[in-house]
Amino acid sequence: MLWLALHFHSLSLEVFSRGVAVPEPLAVVEKQGGRTWVVACNDAAEACGVHLGMAAPAAQAMADGLIVRKRDPSAELESLAGLAVWAGRFTPSVSLEPPDGLLLEISTCLSLHRGLANLLKLARSGIGEMGYAASMACAPTAHGAWLLAKAGIEKAVREHARLETILAALPLALLDQPPAVLEGLERVGALTLGDCLRLPRGGVARRFGQSLLDELDLALGRRPEALAFFVPPASFERSLELPAPVHDAEALQFAVRRLLPELEGFLMLRQAGVQELELVCRHERRNNTVIKLGFAKPTRDAARMQLLLRETLGRTRLKAAMHTLVLRAPLVLPLSASSADLFQKSREADGDLLLERLRIRLGKDAVYGVETAADHRPERAWRAAWGPKRAAEPNRHRPLWLLPKPLPCHDGRLKLTSGPERIESGWWDDGDVARDYYVAEDRNGAQLWVYCDRVSGEWYVHGVFA
């Protein structure tokens, strides 16, 4: 087995900062004991003199305009679940390592992603697109990979012997052990995992507890690991709180780009697509603004969604400043890829994209397809269609091009080549017709669809053949 560990070392900060392209000075604080301390801050805050461990009042006095947010463990866990949904694009075997990590079993999907190096490159790129930063490490054991990632050692280790050598040099502070155990080990001179491994197992178990040995055995592969894999939700809904109020819908494009990779990963894991998206803008003391986006066919292509959302947001006006953005997929549909898509670009997809962009620019009611209707009268045998269209059986005796209104025909030199096709219908809705249709050829060789009104005896041209 081969495990990929992702340690999101700045998750407590990124849940507040990833929604903007140019972040303002931001610090995350947490109450410890009777005082409130800075537990995370961005580069802009550090440039103003703010640092980890600084008291919150001192940080606010140090940096004018500093945004101070209280640490939100629930938001961090929600973001971790969103990252697990995104990681489903690589493998279905994803396990949460709260509060700031993921474990992915990737040995079965390396061929699908063209090798480990390419998989790591894709993972790194996707994490950056979503506005996160992570340390990545690979190892034959999940806990071994996790310890490497926590230590910032970004290596891909495949052999157990090499893993033990690297882990031996790591500090014991990386272990998930109570502070009393770590302090006791330090008093006996054990500062690294290697120091601890050289101590007698029996004495370590009696003095520090069996859990310490169990954790070391997990990391080295001497004890089987039992991990619970993440189960994605049935529907997709992700929110992103913005650091500052936003007044312009077009400015949301950057924030939307942070959420789309998570949706794409969710759809790939579910082997599904969406035909409609909802973008919910939450305001203070005002009803939410809901922006809907429709697709010609179900899709899971994040780049396509982003293009159409950019078109939509550019034509949207917010009724008030908003503080939170929600991306929602109300209906998830099965989606199976065509085998032809593996080898050539689909022209149909390009046509669908053009149709979707025209609907955004001109309005849904202005762009539609055509489907057949159950009516014998030619002018009423079709109707506008916005969804999947019902196909009609081809009829070589009827043209595709009908005139908007039948025109009187006074040319007596028409040559009738086929017919008649008699149509008598419409008596129930005051649209009664009685016609004999023919395919005719005029003196220039053009083929026309003509009919004789059986009541008046007049002749009319109703269509033209290509």
XYZ file of C-alpha atoms in Angstrom:
466
model
C 0.000 0.000 0.000
C 1.003 3.614 -0.492
C -0.499 6.485 1.455
C -0.488 10.191 0.662
C -0.774 12.465 3.703
C -1.852 16.096 3.347
C -1.197 18.394 6.317
C -2.993 21.743 6.026
C -0.812 23.614 8.477
C -2.593 26.971 7.999
C -6.180 25.735 7.890
C -7.320 27.856 10.858
C -6.251 30.958 8.899
C -7.278 29.881 5.401
C -10.934 29.325 6.301
C -11.121 33.130 6.629
C -8.591 34.327 4.033
C -8.979 32.184 0.906
C -11.957 34.114 -0.437
C -9.942 37.166 -1.575
C -7.060 37.544 -4.004
C -5.191 40.277 -2.066
C -5.690 39.592 1.658
C -5.600 42.342 4.251
C -3.710 41.874 7.551
C -5.519 39.036 9.311
C -4.936 37.258 12.622
C -6.767 34.299 14.142
C -6.949 34.274 17.929
C -7.894 31.666 20.504
C -8.567 31.907 24.207
C -6.096 29.874 26.265
C -6.522 30.087 29.978
C -7.530 33.593 30.904
C -5.979 35.332 27.900
C -6.480 35.479 24.164
C -3.479 34.762 21.939
C -2.687 34.874 18.223
C -2.567 31.299 16.885
C -2.264 32.151 13.172
C -1.613 35.231 11.032
C -0.974 35.908 7.358
C 2.046 37.516 5.727
C 0.415 40.957 5.665
C -0.064 40.801 9.444
C 3.503 39.580 10.009
C 4.796 42.531 7.986
C 3.075 44.781 10.531
C 4.851 43.075 13.434
C 2.199 40.527 14.443
C 3.512 37.067 15.337
C 2.292 33.798 16.826
C 1.844 33.800 20.577
C 1.243 37.552 20.754
C -1.634 38.727 22.936
C -4.656 39.799 20.873
C -4.793 43.381 22.263
C -1.089 43.847 21.548
C -1.580 42.587 17.969
C -4.398 45.051 17.366
C -2.280 47.871 18.726
C 0.672 46.798 16.570
C -1.188 46.681 13.224
C -3.636 49.395 12.260
C -6.603 47.891 10.404
C -5.800 44.331 11.516
C -8.741 41.952 10.997
C -9.041 39.706 14.055
C -11.121 36.524 13.830
C -11.828 34.024 16.564
C -10.738 30.508 15.687
C -13.661 28.444 14.362
C -13.091 24.665 14.760
C -16.439 23.863 13.117
C -15.483 25.856 10.009
C -12.136 24.054 9.913
C -13.847 20.663 10.088
C -16.269 21.727 7.343
C -13.346 22.817 5.166
C -11.592 19.513 5.838
C -14.714 17.659 4.698
C -14.776 19.830 1.555
C -11.156 18.931 0.894
C -12.019 15.243 1.337
C -14.760 15.667 -1.277
C -12.215 17.273 -3.637
C -9.701 14.455 -2.972
C -12.289 11.992 -4.273
C -11.153 12.939 -7.783
C -7.962 10.936 -7.101
C -9.170 7.980 -5.022
C -12.331 6.940 -3.169
C -10.188 5.848 -0.198
C -9.932 9.132 1.726
C -9.729 9.354 5.510
C -9.983 12.457 7.688
C -7.190 13.222 10.144
C -8.748 16.012 12.254
C -8.227 18.819 12.772
C -6.031 19.566 9.754
C -5.157 16.510 7.694
C -6.218 13.980 5.062
C -4.941 10.483 4.322
C -5.347 9.044 0.799
C -4.651 5.449 -0.209
C -3.239 5.902 -3.738
C -1.546 2.614 -4.675
C -4.572 1.523 -6.712
C -4.919 4.743 -8.731
C -1.335 5.577 -9.774
C -1.811 4.227 -13.310
C -5.007 6.251 -13.721
C -3.110 9.468 -12.927
C 0.025 8.529 -14.942
C 2.310 7.874 -12.000
C 3.045 9.259 -8.569
C 4.870 12.386 -9.745
C 1.933 13.506 -11.882
C -0.574 12.729 -9.136
C 1.382 14.856 -6.651
C 1.573 17.662 -9.199
C -2.195 17.582 -9.731
C -2.822 17.504 -5.986
C -0.503 20.461 -5.387
C -2.159 22.463 -8.164
C -5.676 21.709 -6.935
C -4.878 22.638 -3.348
C -3.492 25.975 -4.519
C -6.556 26.660 -6.689
C -8.788 26.256 -3.645
C -6.676 28.691 -1.597
C -5.013 26.226 0.746
C -1.409 25.279 1.485
C -0.340 21.792 2.522
C 2.670 19.613 3.222
C 2.524 16.328 1.304
C 4.318 13.072 2.056
C 3.988 9.456 0.898
C 4.775 6.298 2.845
C 3.715 2.624 2.958
C 1.844 3.326 6.235
C -0.796 5.974 6.787
C 0.544 7.134 10.146
C 4.116 7.172 8.878
C 3.081 9.426 5.982
C 1.176 11.637 8.415
C 4.200 12.118 10.684
C 6.356 13.027 7.674
C 3.785 15.556 6.469
C 3.458 17.114 9.935
C 7.235 17.454 10.092
C 7.264 19.148 6.666
C 9.380 16.370 5.117
C 7.903 16.143 1.635
C 9.274 12.785 0.547
C 7.819 9.771 -1.227
C 9.035 6.740 0.737
C 8.098 3.288 -0.562
C 10.313 0.950 1.534
C 9.630 0.200 5.211
C 13.346 0.161 6.072
C 13.891 3.648 4.643
C 10.746 4.891 6.380
C 12.065 3.700 9.755
C 15.378 5.507 9.161
C 13.639 8.804 8.340
C 11.117 8.549 11.174
C 13.864 7.860 13.701
C 15.135 11.419 13.351
C 11.756 13.078 13.953
C 10.984 14.802 17.284
C 8.644 13.063 19.695
C 6.476 16.209 19.800
C 4.912 15.061 16.509
C 3.301 12.079 18.228
C -0.287 12.210 19.386
C 0.578 11.680 23.055
C -0.360 13.559 26.248
C 2.082 16.321 27.337
C 2.933 14.322 30.505
C 4.187 11.406 28.411
C 6.334 13.648 26.201
C 7.793 15.404 29.253
C 8.585 12.068 30.876
C 10.388 10.857 27.761
C 12.401 14.064 27.634
C 13.497 13.551 31.257
C 14.966 10.145 30.375
C 16.805 11.643 27.388
C 14.428 10.499 24.605
C 13.948 13.411 22.193
C 13.339 11.607 18.883
C 11.371 8.614 17.716
C 14.646 6.724 17.325
C 15.527 7.384 20.967
C 12.169 6.006 22.017
C 12.526 2.917 19.819
C 15.845 2.063 21.468
C 14.264 1.940 24.935
C 13.066 -1.434 26.313
C 9.475 -1.992 25.210
C 8.409 -3.479 28.512
C 9.730 -0.511 30.481
C 8.161 1.988 28.063
C 4.771 0.281 28.362
C 4.889 0.238 32.171
C 6.035 3.845 32.550
C 4.388 5.652 29.628
C 1.510 3.402 28.616
C 0.816 1.012 25.754
C -0.630 3.754 23.511
C 2.862 5.136 22.863
C 4.112 1.787 21.568
C 0.928 1.301 19.566
C 1.407 4.627 17.785
C 5.042 3.839 16.968
C 4.038 0.394 15.648
C 1.362 2.002 13.457
C 3.882 4.391 11.935
C 6.368 1.579 11.193
C 3.810 -0.884 9.855
C 4.184 -3.350 12.712
C 0.524 -3.058 13.616
C -2.449 -3.064 11.229
C -4.212 0.244 10.657
C -7.985 0.494 10.779
C -9.102 3.746 9.169
C -12.656 4.917 8.531
C -13.009 6.242 5.000
C -14.874 9.431 4.278
C -18.393 9.031 2.844
C -19.372 11.975 0.602
C -22.781 13.601 1.119
C -25.682 12.894 -1.224
C -25.795 16.522 -2.402
C -23.275 19.337 -2.718
C -23.421 22.606 -0.803
C -20.346 24.583 0.237
C -20.134 28.038 1.759
C -17.290 30.533 1.821
C -17.256 33.407 4.288
C -15.673 36.531 2.829
C -13.213 38.547 4.981
C -14.902 41.830 4.009
C -18.334 42.741 2.537
C -18.559 42.587 -1.256
C -20.811 45.005 -3.187
C -20.100 43.910 -6.788
C -21.193 40.508 -8.096
C -18.381 40.478 -10.648
C -15.863 40.593 -7.770
C -17.132 37.156 -6.653
C -15.398 35.386 -9.520
C -12.277 34.764 -7.451
C -14.289 33.321 -4.548
C -16.291 31.080 -6.887
C -13.049 29.728 -8.340
C -12.111 28.512 -4.855
C -15.240 26.344 -4.598
C -15.481 24.832 -8.089
C -12.631 22.264 -7.652
C -14.480 20.824 -4.659
C -17.630 20.453 -6.762
C -15.669 18.843 -9.585
C -14.106 16.331 -7.177
C -17.518 15.553 -5.707
C -18.983 14.887 -9.155
C -16.040 12.733 -10.237
C -16.355 10.640 -7.076
C -20.088 10.206 -7.687
C -19.621 9.627 -11.467
C -22.237 12.319 -11.931
C -22.827 15.765 -13.395
C -25.018 18.811 -12.780
C -27.397 20.573 -15.138
C -28.085 23.487 -12.809
C -26.066 25.399 -10.211
C -27.193 27.888 -7.598
C -25.001 30.665 -6.257
C -26.485 32.077 -3.047
C -25.301 35.501 -1.846
C -26.083 36.143 1.814
C -26.672 39.728 2.943
C -27.067 41.398 6.316
C -30.759 42.003 7.107
C -31.796 41.349 3.499
C -33.127 38.293 1.707
C -30.538 36.168 -0.069
C -29.741 36.775 -3.725
C -29.943 33.489 -5.668
C -28.134 33.308 -9.018
C -29.021 30.268 -11.130
C -26.914 28.798 -13.903
C -28.173 26.153 -16.339
C -26.315 23.842 -18.719
C -27.510 22.284 -21.950
C -26.450 18.855 -20.660
C -25.124 17.504 -17.342
C -21.461 18.401 -16.860
C -18.703 18.216 -14.257
C -16.113 20.365 -16.035
C -15.034 23.084 -13.571
C -13.473 25.222 -16.328
C -16.770 25.296 -18.215
C -18.701 26.175 -15.047
C -16.262 28.986 -14.306
C -16.610 30.449 -17.801
C -20.405 30.530 -17.622
C -20.412 31.859 -14.066
C -18.153 34.701 -15.206
C -20.659 35.541 -17.938
C -23.520 35.431 -15.429
C -21.843 37.438 -12.664
C -20.874 40.137 -15.147
C -24.605 40.752 -15.751
C -25.752 40.534 -12.130
C -26.327 43.425 -9.744
C -26.352 42.789 -6.001
C -29.088 44.489 -4.012
C -26.827 44.883 -0.963
C -23.351 44.034 0.289
C -22.859 40.315 0.892
C -20.736 38.484 3.473
C -21.037 34.794 2.561
C -21.096 32.900 -0.731
C -22.796 29.498 -1.072
C -22.379 27.172 -4.055
C -25.155 24.615 -4.319
C -25.877 21.753 -6.734
C -29.577 21.000 -6.161
C -29.774 18.097 -8.623
C -26.999 15.588 -9.298
C -27.491 13.425 -12.395
C -25.640 10.300 -13.597
C -23.011 11.125 -16.175
C -21.205 8.604 -18.384
C -18.355 9.763 -20.595
C -18.329 8.837 -24.268
C -15.456 6.645 -25.399
C -14.859 9.028 -28.300
C -13.959 11.770 -25.837
C -10.767 9.854 -25.000
C -9.324 10.433 -28.453
C -10.909 13.504 -29.990
C -12.492 16.773 -29.032
C -16.277 16.729 -28.984
C -17.878 19.206 -31.374
C -21.202 18.695 -29.632
C -19.704 20.015 -26.389
C -18.592 23.198 -28.188
C -22.124 23.658 -29.518
C -23.579 23.200 -26.036
C -21.193 25.808 -24.641
C -22.233 28.305 -27.322
C -25.888 27.627 -26.547
C -25.322 28.183 -22.812
C -23.468 31.461 -23.359
C -26.190 32.740 -25.689
C -28.838 31.947 -23.084
C -26.915 33.948 -20.495
C -26.500 36.957 -22.810
C -29.911 36.962 -24.499
C -32.093 35.315 -21.867
C -33.348 31.753 -21.574
C -36.585 32.446 -23.440
C -34.718 33.863 -26.453
C -32.651 30.718 -27.169
C -34.324 27.346 -27.423
C -34.425 24.148 -29.407
C -37.239 22.614 -31.412
C -39.058 19.326 -30.900
C -41.987 17.603 -32.565
C -45.555 18.008 -31.330
C -48.441 15.589 -31.780
C -50.355 17.480 -34.498
C -50.897 16.647 -38.161
C -50.977 20.318 -39.236
C -47.381 21.182 -40.305
C -47.395 24.678 -38.785
C -48.372 23.179 -35.403
C -46.278 20.005 -35.509
C -43.353 21.586 -33.645
C -42.796 23.505 -30.405
C -40.001 25.248 -28.527
C -37.926 23.032 -26.221
C -35.461 24.081 -23.495
C -34.559 20.626 -22.255
C -33.865 17.292 -24.009
C -35.633 17.242 -27.377
C -37.794 14.480 -28.755
C -36.434 13.254 -32.065
C -38.679 12.893 -35.105
C -38.607 10.222 -37.759
C -37.238 11.666 -41.028
C -39.793 12.140 -43.823
C -38.316 12.789 -47.263
C -41.682 14.065 -48.508
C -41.674 16.978 -46.031
C -39.157 19.836 -45.998
C -37.319 21.104 -42.935
C -37.902 24.714 -43.948
C -41.503 25.887 -43.651
C -42.483 29.409 -44.651
C -43.767 31.603 -41.779
C -47.065 31.809 -43.671
C -48.176 29.888 -46.769
C -47.890 32.028 -49.924
C -50.399 31.936 -52.786
C -49.019 30.086 -55.797
C -49.985 31.431 -59.243
C -47.327 29.664 -61.303
C -49.187 27.223 -63.493
C -45.944 25.620 -64.748
C -45.187 23.667 -61.559
C -44.406 20.007 -62.068
C -45.910 17.778 -59.388
C -43.408 14.988 -58.627
C -45.123 13.193 -55.711
C -48.311 13.259 -53.709
C -50.915 13.859 -52.681
C -50.677 13.670 -48.879
C -54.087 14.528 -47.505
C -54.367 16.332 -44.148
C -57.765 16.981 -42.581
C -57.464 18.109 -38.956
C -58.112 20.856 -36.433
C -61.910 20.823 -36.329
C -61.796 20.740 -32.507
C -59.912 24.027 -31.995
C -61.286 26.277 -34.766
C -58.189 25.621 -36.869
C -59.836 23.260 -39.350
C -57.731 22.478 -42.440
C -58.393 20.285 -45.476
C -55.363 20.113 -47.747
C -53.708 17.923 -50.363
C -49.913 18.312 -50.226
C -47.524 17.676 -53.165
C -43.822 17.878 -53.851
C -43.427 20.157 -56.859
C -40.620 21.448 -59.059
C -40.644 24.951 -60.492
C -39.141 26.074 -63.799
C -35.751 26.764 -62.122
C -35.535 23.251 -60.693
C -36.275 24.248 -57.087
C -38.287 21.738 -55.089
C -41.299 23.160 -53.270
C -43.893 21.767 -50.892
C -47.278 22.942 -52.115
C -50.856 22.164 -51.258
C -54.299 22.635 -52.655
C -56.952 23.904 -50.269
C -59.802 21.456 -50.807
C -62.410 24.016 -49.734
C -61.368 27.017 -51.868
C -59.384 25.191 -54.554
C -56.506 27.668 -54.187
C -52.846 26.565 -54.335
C -50.199 27.625 -51.798
C -46.467 27.168 -51.239
C -45.825 26.007 -47.669
C -42.171 24.904 -47.666
C -38.908 24.666 -49.590
C -36.625 21.636 -49.837
C -32.882 22.154 -49.374
